[in-house]
């Protein structure tokens, strides 16, 4: 880079010149090729070695394997993503986890952004709003299908869990995973 007189700057490599108030770019090439001179046949060639870089592609096509585990395993591990809702005396938490146990997404009424809009961090309205937040986060992460089954079957009759489930479905998340294709 070299500085010239009268506040002008010249970059030799890129030919970017700053003179006065504006920038001016001077190209090193003599001219542009016309549209008829450009060969577009190389754009249509498909590489014989294709590498899929999306690790969830088989899940989205319903071809990925679901780990079944043993028949005596409880709760069942036959899912790609499971939605889990945990209610305590003070808070309500929701998790989306993979079959290996890693938590992908979570939302809780402990978070200040959620807690400041609630009258109480427990209860039916807290579960409904947590369902809305969780549905939005699932869709932003690209998770459209989750497996939602209450761990304890009689918990499903509770109003707060039904409102959570209703908010998730209204948010656009399907609470059943597609059946696996075995072909």
mmCIF file of C-alpha atoms in Angstrom, residues 7 27 39 51-52 57 65 68 72 77 84 90-91 110 113 138 142 146 169-170 175:
data_model
loop_
_atom_site.group_PDB
_atom_site.id
_atom_site.type_symbol
_atom_site.label_atom_id
_atom_site.label_comp_id
_atom_site.label_asym_id
_atom_site.label_seq_id
_atom_site.Cartn_x
_atom_site.Cartn_y
_atom_site.Cartn_z
ATOM 1 C CA UNK A 7 -5.114 12.257 0.142
ATOM 2 C CA UNK A 27 -9.801 -3.443 -13.330
ATOM 3 C CA UNK A 39 -18.993 -22.195 -22.194
ATOM 4 C CA UNK A 51 -21.045 -36.657 -0.599
ATOM 5 C CA UNK A 52 -24.159 -35.845 1.392
ATOM 6 C CA UNK A 57 -31.126 -36.323 5.572
ATOM 7 C CA UNK A 65 -32.603 -46.513 11.517
ATOM 8 C CA UNK A 68 -35.094 -50.223 19.268
ATOM 9 C CA UNK A 72 -37.540 -54.709 28.582
ATOM 10 C CA UNK A 77 -35.929 -45.534 22.729
ATOM 11 C CA UNK A 84 -40.104 -34.379 27.139
ATOM 12 C CA UNK A 90 -41.460 -24.248 40.943
ATOM 13 C CA UNK A 91 -40.801 -24.545 37.195
ATOM 14 C CA UNK A 110 -36.586 -20.429 34.537
ATOM 15 C CA UNK A 113 -37.308 -14.001 28.722
ATOM 16 C CA UNK A 138 -38.171 -26.607 16.975
ATOM 17 C CA UNK A 142 -35.468 -27.725 11.457
ATOM 18 C CA UNK A 146 -41.096 -35.163 17.456
ATOM 19 C CA UNK A 169 -49.489 -28.559 17.277
ATOM 20 C CA UNK A 170 -50.811 -25.020 16.690
ATOM 21 C CA UNK A 175 -46.151 -34.698 17.635
#
